[in-house]
mmCIF file of C-alpha atoms in Angstrom:
data_model
loop_
_atom_site.group_PDB
_atom_site.id
_atom_site.type_symbol
_atom_site.label_atom_id
_atom_site.label_comp_id
_atom_site.label_asym_id
_atom_site.label_seq_id
_atom_site.Cartn_x
_atom_site.Cartn_y
_atom_site.Cartn_z
ATOM 1 C CA MET A 1 11.797 33.164 17.242
ATOM 2 C CA VAL A 2 10.259 34.482 14.375
ATOM 3 C CA ARG A 3 10.912 32.034 11.741
ATOM 4 C CA PHE A 4 7.975 30.767 9.095
ATOM 5 C CA LYS A 5 8.672 26.798 9.371
ATOM 6 C CA SER A 6 7.789 23.948 6.861
ATOM 7 C CA ARG A 7 8.003 20.611 5.218
ATOM 8 C CA TYR A 8 9.893 18.972 2.542
ATOM 9 C CA LEU A 9 8.392 16.922 1.252
ATOM 10 C CA LEU A 10 10.839 14.322 -1.561
ATOM 11 C CA CYS A 11 8.649 12.518 -3.836
ATOM 12 C CA GLU A 12 9.692 10.074 -6.953
ATOM 13 C CA ILE A 13 7.210 10.599 -9.902
ATOM 14 C CA VAL A 14 7.068 6.802 -11.611
ATOM 15 C CA PHE A 15 6.359 6.645 -14.225
ATOM 16 C CA GLU A 16 4.272 3.864 -16.949
ATOM 17 C CA ASN A 17 6.512 5.050 -20.004
ATOM 18 C CA PRO A 18 10.650 5.502 -18.196
ATOM 19 C CA LEU A 19 10.600 7.818 -21.206
ATOM 20 C CA SER A 20 8.609 10.200 -20.581
ATOM 21 C CA ARG A 21 10.631 11.264 -17.744
ATOM 22 C CA GLN A 22 12.644 13.951 -19.663
ATOM 23 C CA CYS A 23 9.156 16.127 -19.975
ATOM 24 C CA ILE A 24 8.403 17.156 -16.347
ATOM 25 C CA GLU A 25 9.171 20.965 -15.601
ATOM 26 C CA GLU A 26 8.277 23.023 -12.331
ATOM 27 C CA LYS A 27 5.231 24.434 -13.969
ATOM 28 C CA ASN A 28 3.247 21.178 -14.867
ATOM 29 C CA ILE A 29 4.110 19.485 -11.331
ATOM 30 C CA TYR A 30 2.651 23.092 -9.127
ATOM 31 C CA LYS A 31 -0.610 23.256 -11.374
ATOM 32 C CA THR A 32 -1.054 19.391 -11.120
ATOM 33 C CA VAL A 33 -0.551 19.451 -7.264
ATOM 34 C CA LYS A 34 -2.798 21.948 -6.484
ATOM 35 C CA ASP A 35 -5.316 20.756 -8.803
ATOM 36 C CA ALA A 36 -5.498 17.977 -6.575
ATOM 37 C CA ILE A 37 -5.607 19.550 -3.498
ATOM 38 C CA VAL A 38 -8.707 21.633 -4.529
ATOM 39 C CA ARG A 39 -9.782 17.825 -6.402
ATOM 40 C CA ALA A 40 -9.573 16.198 -2.774
ATOM 41 C CA HIS A 41 -10.404 19.120 -0.262
ATOM 42 C CA GLY A 42 -11.502 21.614 -2.085
ATOM 43 C CA ASP A 43 -10.941 25.925 -2.073
ATOM 44 C CA PHE A 44 -9.661 25.322 2.376
ATOM 45 C CA GLY A 45 -7.215 22.658 1.556
ATOM 46 C CA PHE A 46 -5.990 25.117 -1.274
ATOM 47 C CA GLY A 47 -6.012 27.867 0.817
ATOM 48 C CA CYS A 48 -4.079 26.715 2.996
ATOM 49 C CA CYS A 49 -1.643 25.173 1.326
ATOM 50 C CA SER A 50 -1.238 27.284 -1.166
ATOM 51 C CA LEU A 51 0.150 29.895 1.353
ATOM 52 C CA SER A 52 4.587 28.798 0.345
ATOM 53 C CA LEU A 53 3.584 25.631 -1.791
ATOM 54 C CA ALA A 54 6.625 25.015 -3.851
ATOM 55 C CA VAL A 55 9.106 22.357 -6.285
ATOM 56 C CA LYS A 56 12.755 23.024 -4.932
ATOM 57 C CA TYR A 57 14.337 20.556 -6.833
ATOM 58 C CA LEU A 58 13.434 19.195 -10.044
ATOM 59 C CA ASN A 59 15.489 16.133 -11.869
ATOM 60 C CA ALA A 60 14.181 14.849 -14.647
ATOM 61 C CA TYR A 61 16.410 12.037 -15.556
ATOM 62 C CA THR A 62 15.260 10.176 -11.496
ATOM 63 C CA GLY A 63 12.380 11.867 -11.099
ATOM 64 C CA ILE A 64 12.751 13.690 -7.694
ATOM 65 C CA ILE A 65 10.961 16.288 -6.908
ATOM 66 C CA LEU A 66 10.915 18.159 -3.848
ATOM 67 C CA LEU A 67 7.598 20.294 -2.833
ATOM 68 C CA ARG A 68 7.934 22.651 0.069
ATOM 69 C CA CYS A 69 4.582 23.882 2.034
ATOM 70 C CA ARG A 70 4.114 25.034 5.775
ATOM 71 C CA LYS A 71 4.392 23.090 8.153
ATOM 72 C CA ASP A 72 1.297 23.026 10.176
ATOM 73 C CA PHE A 73 -0.521 21.452 5.944
ATOM 74 C CA TYR A 74 1.991 19.483 4.897
ATOM 75 C CA ARG A 75 -0.722 16.346 5.694
ATOM 76 C CA VAL A 76 -3.110 18.338 3.265
ATOM 77 C CA LEU A 77 -1.244 18.388 1.289
ATOM 78 C CA TRP A 78 0.745 14.596 1.697
ATOM 79 C CA SER A 79 -2.678 12.768 2.112
ATOM 80 C CA ALA A 80 -3.372 14.684 -1.632
ATOM 81 C CA LEU A 81 -0.659 13.131 -3.304
ATOM 82 C CA PRO A 82 -1.593 9.686 -3.588
ATOM 83 C CA PHE A 83 -4.519 11.181 -6.062
ATOM 84 C CA ILE A 84 -2.481 12.004 -8.743
ATOM 85 C CA THR A 85 -2.698 9.868 -12.286
ATOM 86 C CA PHE A 86 -1.427 11.651 -14.472
ATOM 87 C CA LEU A 87 1.048 14.314 -15.528
ATOM 88 C CA GLU A 88 -0.085 16.893 -18.619
ATOM 89 C CA ASN A 89 2.278 18.424 -20.926
ATOM 90 C CA LYS A 90 1.258 20.114 -23.987
ATOM 91 C CA ASN A 91 -2.073 18.135 -23.889
ATOM 92 C CA GLN A 92 -0.504 15.635 -23.451
ATOM 93 C CA LYS A 93 -1.037 13.392 -19.954
ATOM 94 C CA TYR A 94 1.243 11.545 -19.422
ATOM 95 C CA PRO A 95 0.483 8.957 -16.341
ATOM 96 C CA CYS A 96 2.161 7.859 -13.555
ATOM 97 C CA PHE A 97 1.906 8.014 -9.624
ATOM 98 C CA PHE A 98 4.154 9.702 -6.208
ATOM 99 C CA ASN A 99 5.853 8.069 -4.160
ATOM 100 C CA THR A 100 7.038 9.876 -0.751
ATOM 101 C CA LEU A 101 10.562 9.367 0.297
ATOM 102 C CA HIS A 102 10.591 11.299 3.201
ATOM 103 C CA VAL A 103 9.686 14.481 4.876
ATOM 104 C CA GLY A 104 12.210 16.844 6.191
ATOM 105 C CA GLY A 105 11.697 19.676 7.983
ATOM 106 C CA THR A 106 15.216 21.181 6.531
ATOM 107 C CA ILE A 107 16.114 21.598 2.960
ATOM 108 C CA ARG A 108 19.385 19.671 4.145
ATOM 109 C CA THR A 109 17.941 16.820 5.585
ATOM 110 C CA CYS A 110 16.307 15.961 2.764
ATOM 111 C CA GLN A 111 19.589 16.120 0.326
ATOM 112 C CA LYS A 112 21.388 13.499 3.015
ATOM 113 C CA PHE A 113 18.257 11.511 2.550
ATOM 114 C CA LEU A 114 18.428 11.664 -1.376
ATOM 115 C CA ILE A 115 22.249 11.225 -0.825
ATOM 116 C CA GLN A 116 21.474 7.697 0.643
ATOM 117 C CA TYR A 117 18.832 6.778 -1.818
ATOM 118 C CA ASN A 118 20.086 7.334 -4.765
ATOM 119 C CA ARG A 119 23.407 4.886 -3.225
ATOM 120 C CA LYS A 120 21.431 2.517 -2.410
ATOM 121 C CA GLN A 121 19.777 2.832 -5.774
ATOM 122 C CA LEU A 122 23.078 2.347 -7.266
ATOM 123 C CA LEU A 123 23.887 -0.651 -5.345
ATOM 124 C CA LEU A 124 20.488 -2.430 -6.843
ATOM 125 C CA LEU A 125 21.510 -0.820 -10.896
ATOM 126 C CA LEU A 126 24.814 -2.698 -10.228
ATOM 127 C CA LYS A 127 23.190 -6.326 -9.994
ATOM 128 C CA ASP A 128 21.300 -5.604 -12.521
ATOM 129 C CA CYS A 129 24.385 -4.655 -14.943
ATOM 130 C CA LYS A 130 24.317 -7.141 -18.292
ATOM 131 C CA THR A 131 27.803 -5.531 -19.193
ATOM 132 C CA LYS A 132 31.052 -4.846 -17.667
ATOM 133 C CA GLY A 133 31.355 -1.006 -19.228
ATOM 134 C CA GLU A 134 28.037 -0.523 -17.222
ATOM 135 C CA ARG A 135 28.905 -2.438 -13.934
ATOM 136 C CA GLU A 136 32.515 -0.140 -13.732
ATOM 137 C CA SER A 137 30.528 3.284 -14.611
ATOM 138 C CA VAL A 138 28.265 2.482 -12.050
ATOM 139 C CA GLU A 139 30.888 1.516 -9.258
ATOM 140 C CA ARG A 140 32.787 4.476 -9.949
ATOM 141 C CA SER A 141 29.644 6.996 -9.283
ATOM 142 C CA VAL A 142 28.757 4.750 -6.077
ATOM 143 C CA LEU A 143 32.696 6.030 -4.905
ATOM 144 C CA SER A 144 32.261 9.515 -5.541
ATOM 145 C CA CYS A 145 29.225 9.885 -3.877
ATOM 146 C CA SER A 146 30.174 8.268 -1.011
ATOM 147 C CA LEU A 147 33.071 10.370 -0.901
ATOM 148 C CA LYS A 148 31.086 13.635 -0.681
ATOM 149 C CA GLU A 149 29.120 12.109 1.733
ATOM 150 C CA LEU A 150 32.734 12.194 3.774
ATOM 151 C CA GLU A 151 33.375 16.029 2.878
ATOM 152 C CA GLY A 152 30.274 17.135 4.105
ATOM 153 C CA ASP A 153 30.083 15.476 7.693
ATOM 154 C CA ARG A 154 33.930 17.017 7.912
ATOM 155 C CA SER A 155 32.853 20.204 7.563
ATOM 156 C CA MET B 1 11.200 -3.916 11.754
ATOM 157 C CA ALA B 2 8.443 -1.922 9.803
ATOM 158 C CA LEU B 3 7.389 -4.854 7.322
ATOM 159 C CA PHE B 4 4.533 -3.214 5.674
ATOM 160 C CA ALA B 5 2.103 -6.236 3.299
ATOM 161 C CA ASP B 6 -0.143 -4.894 0.471
ATOM 162 C CA LEU B 7 -2.371 -8.080 0.633
ATOM 163 C CA ASN B 8 -4.794 -7.015 -2.471
ATOM 164 C CA ILE B 9 -3.421 -7.799 -5.763
ATOM 165 C CA VAL B 10 -5.734 -8.172 -8.583
ATOM 166 C CA ASN B 11 -5.377 -12.261 -10.355
ATOM 167 C CA THR B 12 -8.552 -10.883 -13.216
ATOM 168 C CA SER B 13 -7.707 -13.564 -15.700
ATOM 169 C CA ASP B 14 -4.481 -16.403 -15.184
ATOM 170 C CA THR B 15 -3.861 -15.418 -18.811
ATOM 171 C CA ASP B 16 -2.044 -12.151 -17.932
ATOM 172 C CA ARG B 17 1.394 -13.035 -15.698
ATOM 173 C CA LYS B 18 2.871 -10.346 -17.436
ATOM 174 C CA ARG B 19 0.858 -8.027 -15.647
ATOM 175 C CA LEU B 20 0.875 -9.385 -12.466
ATOM 176 C CA GLN B 21 4.699 -9.727 -12.345
ATOM 177 C CA SER B 22 4.949 -6.154 -13.082
ATOM 178 C CA LEU B 23 2.832 -5.064 -10.363
ATOM 179 C CA ILE B 24 4.048 -7.252 -8.064
ATOM 180 C CA GLU B 25 7.594 -5.758 -8.901
ATOM 181 C CA ASN B 26 6.543 -2.315 -8.541
ATOM 182 C CA ALA B 27 5.424 -3.545 -5.281
ATOM 183 C CA ALA B 28 9.251 -4.562 -4.023
ATOM 184 C CA HIS B 29 10.125 -0.895 -5.420
ATOM 185 C CA LEU B 30 7.349 1.175 -3.237
ATOM 186 C CA GLY B 31 8.871 -1.366 -0.548
ATOM 187 C CA TYR B 32 6.434 -3.474 0.032
ATOM 188 C CA SER B 33 7.674 -7.100 1.861
ATOM 189 C CA THR B 34 4.771 -9.180 0.954
ATOM 190 C CA VAL B 35 1.897 -8.840 -1.567
ATOM 191 C CA ALA B 36 -0.742 -11.277 -1.797
ATOM 192 C CA ILE B 37 -3.046 -12.171 -5.088
ATOM 193 C CA ASN B 38 -6.267 -12.425 -4.784
ATOM 194 C CA HIS B 39 -8.414 -14.906 -6.917
ATOM 195 C CA VAL B 40 -12.079 -13.929 -6.764
ATOM 196 C CA ALA B 41 -14.357 -16.029 -6.644
ATOM 197 C CA GLU B 42 -18.407 -15.542 -7.135
ATOM 198 C CA PHE B 43 -20.897 -18.369 -5.576
ATOM 199 C CA GLN B 44 -19.543 -21.441 -6.880
ATOM 200 C CA GLY B 45 -17.115 -20.891 -9.177
ATOM 201 C CA LYS B 46 -13.211 -21.484 -7.363
ATOM 202 C CA LYS B 47 -9.696 -21.428 -8.936
ATOM 203 C CA LEU B 48 -6.994 -23.495 -6.772
ATOM 204 C CA GLU B 49 -3.998 -21.476 -7.914
ATOM 205 C CA ILE B 50 -0.945 -24.163 -7.967
ATOM 206 C CA ALA B 51 2.126 -22.241 -9.609
ATOM 207 C CA LYS B 52 4.188 -19.077 -8.899
ATOM 208 C CA PRO B 53 4.881 -16.717 -11.382
ATOM 209 C CA ILE B 54 7.672 -15.095 -9.317
ATOM 210 C CA ALA B 55 9.387 -16.494 -6.225
ATOM 211 C CA VAL B 56 8.007 -14.163 -3.271
ATOM 212 C CA THR B 57 6.647 -14.567 -0.351
ATOM 213 C CA GLU B 58 3.434 -14.896 -2.323
ATOM 214 C CA LEU B 59 -0.158 -16.002 -0.714
ATOM 215 C CA TYR B 60 -3.398 -16.173 -1.969
ATOM 216 C CA PRO B 61 -7.182 -15.045 -0.446
ATOM 217 C CA SER B 62 -9.729 -15.170 -2.388
ATOM 218 C CA PRO B 63 -12.842 -13.209 -1.203
ATOM 219 C CA PRO B 64 -15.970 -15.706 -2.134
ATOM 220 C CA ILE B 65 -19.177 -13.668 -1.774
ATOM 221 C CA VAL B 66 -20.975 -16.993 -0.604
ATOM 222 C CA GLN B 67 -23.094 -18.232 1.740
ATOM 223 C CA ARG B 68 -21.320 -21.193 2.660
ATOM 224 C CA ILE B 69 -17.492 -21.143 2.595
ATOM 225 C CA THR B 70 -17.242 -25.310 3.523
ATOM 226 C CA SER B 71 -15.568 -25.919 -0.140
ATOM 227 C CA PRO B 72 -12.764 -28.385 0.015
ATOM 228 C CA HIS B 73 -10.244 -25.500 -1.874
ATOM 229 C CA THR B 74 -9.891 -23.266 0.804
ATOM 230 C CA ARG B 75 -7.243 -25.319 2.360
ATOM 231 C CA SER B 76 -4.982 -24.511 -0.322
ATOM 232 C CA TYR B 77 -5.481 -20.577 -0.015
ATOM 233 C CA ASP B 78 -3.639 -18.373 2.534
ATOM 234 C CA ILE B 79 -5.974 -16.122 3.764
ATOM 235 C CA VAL B 80 -9.510 -16.347 2.552
ATOM 236 C CA ALA B 81 -12.082 -13.544 2.475
ATOM 237 C CA VAL B 82 -15.413 -12.627 2.231
ATOM 238 C CA LEU B 83 -17.588 -9.148 0.477
ATOM 239 C CA PRO B 84 -20.642 -9.807 2.901
ATOM 240 C CA LYS B 85 -23.296 -7.343 0.507
ATOM 241 C CA THR B 86 -26.270 -7.711 3.424
ATOM 242 C CA GLU B 87 -26.856 -7.430 7.037
ATOM 243 C CA LYS B 88 -27.187 -10.978 7.529
ATOM 244 C CA LEU B 89 -24.386 -12.365 5.548
ATOM 245 C CA PHE B 90 -21.846 -9.569 7.299
ATOM 246 C CA HIS B 91 -22.715 -10.962 11.077
ATOM 247 C CA VAL B 92 -22.645 -15.122 9.609
ATOM 248 C CA ALA B 93 -19.717 -14.113 8.517
ATOM 249 C CA CYS B 94 -18.425 -11.921 11.611
ATOM 250 C CA MET B 95 -19.225 -14.797 14.242
ATOM 251 C CA THR B 96 -19.210 -17.789 12.268
ATOM 252 C CA LEU B 97 -18.014 -17.974 8.917
ATOM 253 C CA ASP B 98 -13.907 -19.987 8.586
ATOM 254 C CA ILE B 99 -12.271 -16.670 7.263
ATOM 255 C CA ASP B 100 -9.542 -14.357 7.777
ATOM 256 C CA LEU B 101 -11.125 -10.691 6.043
ATOM 257 C CA ILE B 102 -13.397 -9.411 5.854
ATOM 258 C CA CYS B 103 -13.879 -6.274 2.571
ATOM 259 C CA ILE B 104 -15.791 -3.644 3.429
ATOM 260 C CA ASN B 105 -17.578 -2.480 0.375
ATOM 261 C CA VAL B 106 -16.449 0.449 -1.117
ATOM 262 C CA ILE B 107 -17.573 0.934 -4.374
ATOM 263 C CA GLU B 108 -21.409 1.420 -3.459
ATOM 264 C CA LYS B 109 -23.140 2.919 -0.819
ATOM 265 C CA GLN B 110 -23.587 0.752 2.391
ATOM 266 C CA PRO B 111 -27.415 -0.568 2.631
ATOM 267 C CA PHE B 112 -26.893 -2.076 5.630
ATOM 268 C CA HIS B 113 -25.230 0.283 9.192
ATOM 269 C CA PHE B 114 -22.486 -1.737 10.740
ATOM 270 C CA ARG B 115 -23.648 -3.456 13.741
ATOM 271 C CA ARG B 116 -21.635 -3.522 17.260
ATOM 272 C CA PRO B 117 -21.997 -7.106 18.642
ATOM 273 C CA SER B 118 -20.909 -8.682 14.739
ATOM 274 C CA VAL B 119 -18.109 -6.054 14.750
ATOM 275 C CA ASN B 120 -17.343 -6.793 18.416
ATOM 276 C CA GLY B 121 -17.550 -10.112 17.372
ATOM 277 C CA ALA B 122 -15.174 -9.882 14.591
ATOM 278 C CA ILE B 123 -12.530 -8.726 16.776
ATOM 279 C CA GLU B 124 -12.364 -11.145 19.150
ATOM 280 C CA ARG B 125 -12.768 -13.545 16.809
ATOM 281 C CA GLY B 126 -9.398 -12.608 15.052
ATOM 282 C CA ILE B 127 -10.474 -11.196 12.381
ATOM 283 C CA TYR B 128 -9.771 -7.690 10.650
ATOM 284 C CA PHE B 129 -12.219 -5.824 7.884
ATOM 285 C CA GLU B 130 -10.042 -4.946 4.832
ATOM 286 C CA LEU B 131 -10.167 -1.655 3.211
ATOM 287 C CA ALA B 132 -9.277 -1.160 -0.593
ATOM 288 C CA TYR B 133 -7.896 1.910 -1.947
ATOM 289 C CA SER B 134 -8.125 1.903 -4.835
ATOM 290 C CA PRO B 135 -11.403 2.829 -6.847
ATOM 291 C CA ALA B 136 -10.361 6.215 -4.471
ATOM 292 C CA ILE B 137 -8.032 6.555 -6.686
ATOM 293 C CA LYS B 138 -9.762 5.920 -10.006
ATOM 294 C CA ASP B 139 -12.852 8.180 -9.569
ATOM 295 C CA SER B 140 -14.503 10.588 -7.459
ATOM 296 C CA THR B 141 -17.846 9.037 -6.590
ATOM 297 C CA MET B 142 -15.820 5.899 -5.877
ATOM 298 C CA ARG B 143 -13.524 8.527 -2.955
ATOM 299 C CA ARG B 144 -16.895 9.579 -1.351
ATOM 300 C CA TYR B 145 -18.349 6.080 -0.580
ATOM 301 C CA THR B 146 -15.113 4.858 0.398
ATOM 302 C CA ILE B 147 -15.078 7.518 2.843
ATOM 303 C CA SER B 148 -18.266 7.754 4.033
ATOM 304 C CA ASN B 149 -17.588 3.218 4.669
ATOM 305 C CA ALA B 150 -14.746 3.969 6.360
ATOM 306 C CA LEU B 151 -15.475 6.399 8.943
ATOM 307 C CA SER B 152 -18.968 4.320 9.461
ATOM 308 C CA LEU B 153 -16.694 1.192 10.242
ATOM 309 C CA MET B 154 -14.477 3.449 12.449
ATOM 310 C CA GLN B 155 -17.273 5.186 14.955
ATOM 311 C CA ILE B 156 -18.087 1.312 15.615
ATOM 312 C CA CYS B 157 -14.256 -0.312 15.969
ATOM 313 C CA LYS B 158 -12.209 2.900 16.857
ATOM 314 C CA GLY B 159 -9.167 1.980 14.177
ATOM 315 C CA LYS B 160 -9.358 -2.315 15.920
ATOM 316 C CA ASN B 161 -8.335 -4.705 13.347
ATOM 317 C CA ILE B 162 -8.309 -2.871 10.539
ATOM 318 C CA ILE B 163 -6.182 -3.412 7.699
ATOM 319 C CA MET B 164 -5.551 -1.044 3.883
ATOM 320 C CA SER B 165 -4.740 -2.664 0.973
ATOM 321 C CA SER B 166 -4.876 -1.785 -2.706
ATOM 322 C CA ALA B 167 -6.875 -3.588 -5.202
ATOM 323 C CA ALA B 168 -4.804 -2.585 -7.985
ATOM 324 C CA GLU B 169 -5.470 -3.764 -11.243
ATOM 325 C CA ARG B 170 -3.172 -1.998 -12.662
ATOM 326 C CA PRO B 171 1.048 -0.982 -11.517
ATOM 327 C CA LEU B 172 -0.034 2.130 -11.464
ATOM 328 C CA GLU B 173 -2.501 2.545 -8.861
ATOM 329 C CA LEU B 174 -0.196 0.831 -6.828
ATOM 330 C CA ARG B 175 0.663 3.757 -3.969
ATOM 331 C CA GLY B 176 3.351 4.243 -1.594
ATOM 332 C CA PRO B 177 2.890 2.590 2.523
ATOM 333 C CA TYR B 178 3.310 5.860 4.025
ATOM 334 C CA ASP B 179 1.302 7.397 1.196
ATOM 335 C CA ILE B 180 -1.146 4.447 2.671
ATOM 336 C CA ALA B 181 -0.671 6.124 5.967
ATOM 337 C CA ASN B 182 -1.214 9.076 5.335
ATOM 338 C CA LEU B 183 -4.904 8.294 3.610
ATOM 339 C CA GLY B 184 -5.453 6.215 6.965
ATOM 340 C CA LEU B 185 -5.538 9.426 9.136
ATOM 341 C CA LEU B 186 -7.768 11.314 5.988
ATOM 342 C CA PHE B 187 -10.745 7.821 6.902
ATOM 343 C CA GLY B 188 -10.019 8.741 10.833
ATOM 344 C CA LEU B 189 -7.439 6.563 11.918
ATOM 345 C CA THR B 190 -5.171 7.688 14.447
ATOM 346 C CA GLU B 191 -1.242 7.468 13.724
ATOM 347 C CA GLY B 192 0.041 4.714 14.978
ATOM 348 C CA ASP B 193 -3.076 2.104 13.653
ATOM 349 C CA ALA B 194 -3.033 3.999 10.204
ATOM 350 C CA LYS B 195 0.761 2.428 10.052
ATOM 351 C CA ALA B 196 -0.044 -0.378 11.954
ATOM 352 C CA ALA B 197 -3.325 -0.917 9.863
ATOM 353 C CA LEU B 198 -0.399 -1.999 6.747
ATOM 354 C CA SER B 199 2.539 -3.506 8.912
ATOM 355 C CA THR B 200 1.163 -5.491 12.376
ATOM 356 C CA ASN B 201 -2.113 -5.948 11.322
ATOM 357 C CA CYS B 202 -1.392 -7.477 7.823
ATOM 358 C CA ARG B 203 1.009 -10.040 9.662
ATOM 359 C CA ALA B 204 -1.182 -11.075 12.457
ATOM 360 C CA ALA B 205 -3.421 -12.002 9.729
ATOM 361 C CA LEU B 206 -1.907 -13.880 7.324
ATOM 362 C CA LEU B 207 -0.729 -15.639 10.884
ATOM 363 C CA HIS B 208 -4.893 -16.652 12.023
ATOM 364 C CA GLY B 209 -4.859 -17.565 8.076
ATOM 365 C CA GLU B 210 -2.129 -20.037 8.780
ATOM 366 C CA THR B 211 -3.991 -21.088 11.950
ATOM 367 C CA ARG B 212 -6.724 -22.140 9.630
ATOM 368 C CA LYS B 213 -3.969 -24.950 8.544
ATOM 369 C CA THR B 214 -2.910 -26.344 11.850
ATOM 370 C CA ALA B 215 -4.786 -27.409 14.936
ATOM 371 C CA LEU B 216 -6.217 -24.586 15.499
ATOM 372 C CA GLY B 217 -2.621 -23.146 16.053
ATOM 373 C CA VAL B 218 -0.578 -24.960 18.415
ATOM 374 C CA ILE B 219 1.096 -27.013 16.043
ATOM 375 C CA TYR B 220 1.989 -27.153 12.306
ATOM 376 C CA THR B 221 4.460 -29.684 10.040
ATOM 377 C CA VAL B 222 7.231 -28.911 8.259
ATOM 378 C CA LYS B 223 7.907 -30.763 5.062
ATOM 379 C CA LYS B 224 11.506 -31.787 5.403
ATOM 380 C CA ALA B 225 13.617 -33.487 1.812
ATOM 381 C CA SER B 226 12.554 -36.773 2.675
ATOM 382 C CA ALA B 227 10.077 -36.805 5.850
ATOM 383 C CA THR B 228 7.382 -34.745 7.740
ATOM 384 C CA GLU B 229 8.972 -32.559 11.339
ATOM 385 C CA GLU B 230 7.056 -31.681 13.638
ATOM 386 C CA LYS B 231 7.127 -28.125 15.037
ATOM 387 C CA ASP B 232 5.636 -26.127 17.709
ATOM 388 C CA GLU B 233 4.248 -22.670 16.879
ATOM 389 C CA GLY B 234 4.182 -20.452 20.028
ATOM 390 C CA THR B 235 1.335 -17.720 19.380
ATOM 391 C CA PRO B 236 -1.989 -18.692 18.417
ATOM 392 C CA LEU B 237 -4.286 -16.541 17.058
ATOM 393 C CA SER B 238 -7.463 -17.525 17.193
ATOM 394 C CA LYS B 239 -9.489 -17.170 20.807
ATOM 395 C CA ARG B 240 -10.618 -20.602 19.923
ATOM 396 C CA ALA B 241 -7.207 -22.789 20.453
ATOM 397 C CA LYS B 242 -6.374 -25.018 23.400
ATOM 398 C CA THR B 243 -3.260 -26.607 24.575
ATOM 399 C CA LYS B 244 -3.400 -30.009 23.505
ATOM 400 C CA SER B 245 0.337 -30.812 24.665
ATOM 401 C CA ASP B 246 0.291 -29.359 27.549
#
């Protein structure tokens, strides 16, 4: 079966200043990741990772990104991610770091993991809620994401 | 049961509690269940940190660069670590000093090579070697020294008794446990060894620190509300442990 197998790395970008999350874009992340690979593994690393390197999903509100690369070289990419210390956008540096959450073979497995992870984060937020209105909205979101999962399992 | 531990968060000044708190919160968010705060002591000055900022599982190591660690303060620390700078000190630390961790210098080129008898002696005594990774994140030349020192250690010890920890001073220098296990692959560890370097070896080093407080790891006392009660500790890690009751 001739099919290009790839690995999808689900990462969370943690910023020092949570407001700068809105400034991330696909092009910036792609450029940053490429630079980090060049610095850590040189030209060889860049050559083998750039085969099908792409940013597949980006969520600016939570800082979650999904990177794709070839299955044979995902370790090269993964080992370069801890060395990223800032993202650059329009000549402004935003200090951050990448936290890898999950490595999957398909987008669907990463999506399933992300749904469960988001649910756990919502439950944590529920603990920290101060006003009743916040509690209700968080509870509603928790219920809504679990319903979607059931539908996905049934179909 | 993959409990990850980060055994090196630098506490540079007593007054900066907020920074320490944010570091610890960040570590908890990333998935570490245990964190150790590092008190750096040079030669004769040692500090006793009694107050705890947050009540998470906290332990206090200290890496002194002293020649003799016979100060009475070491009893109150949970882990004692050394950073030897000369070959003689390294040999003495491996063989005879009463410590738990030996820090490997990652900031500069190691002036001496590791010797197999010293390293084997340390492994037999249950002492772990610690590699810090945050200089590698900060600077490119440090990265080269880190990798070369780590690889030379790996050649001799074959990946046994290694701990990886961040020497983090700011919350942005921490990295998640799976990322660090991957960095372990760069240093020459196998995949199982790299994961163990963060979880089981750390736990073993903590237990080794506990045996220093107890009677060679066989009995430890737990203070209950009013009276003291003796319990049996069944897993002695130090090879010098002798069973007194049996």
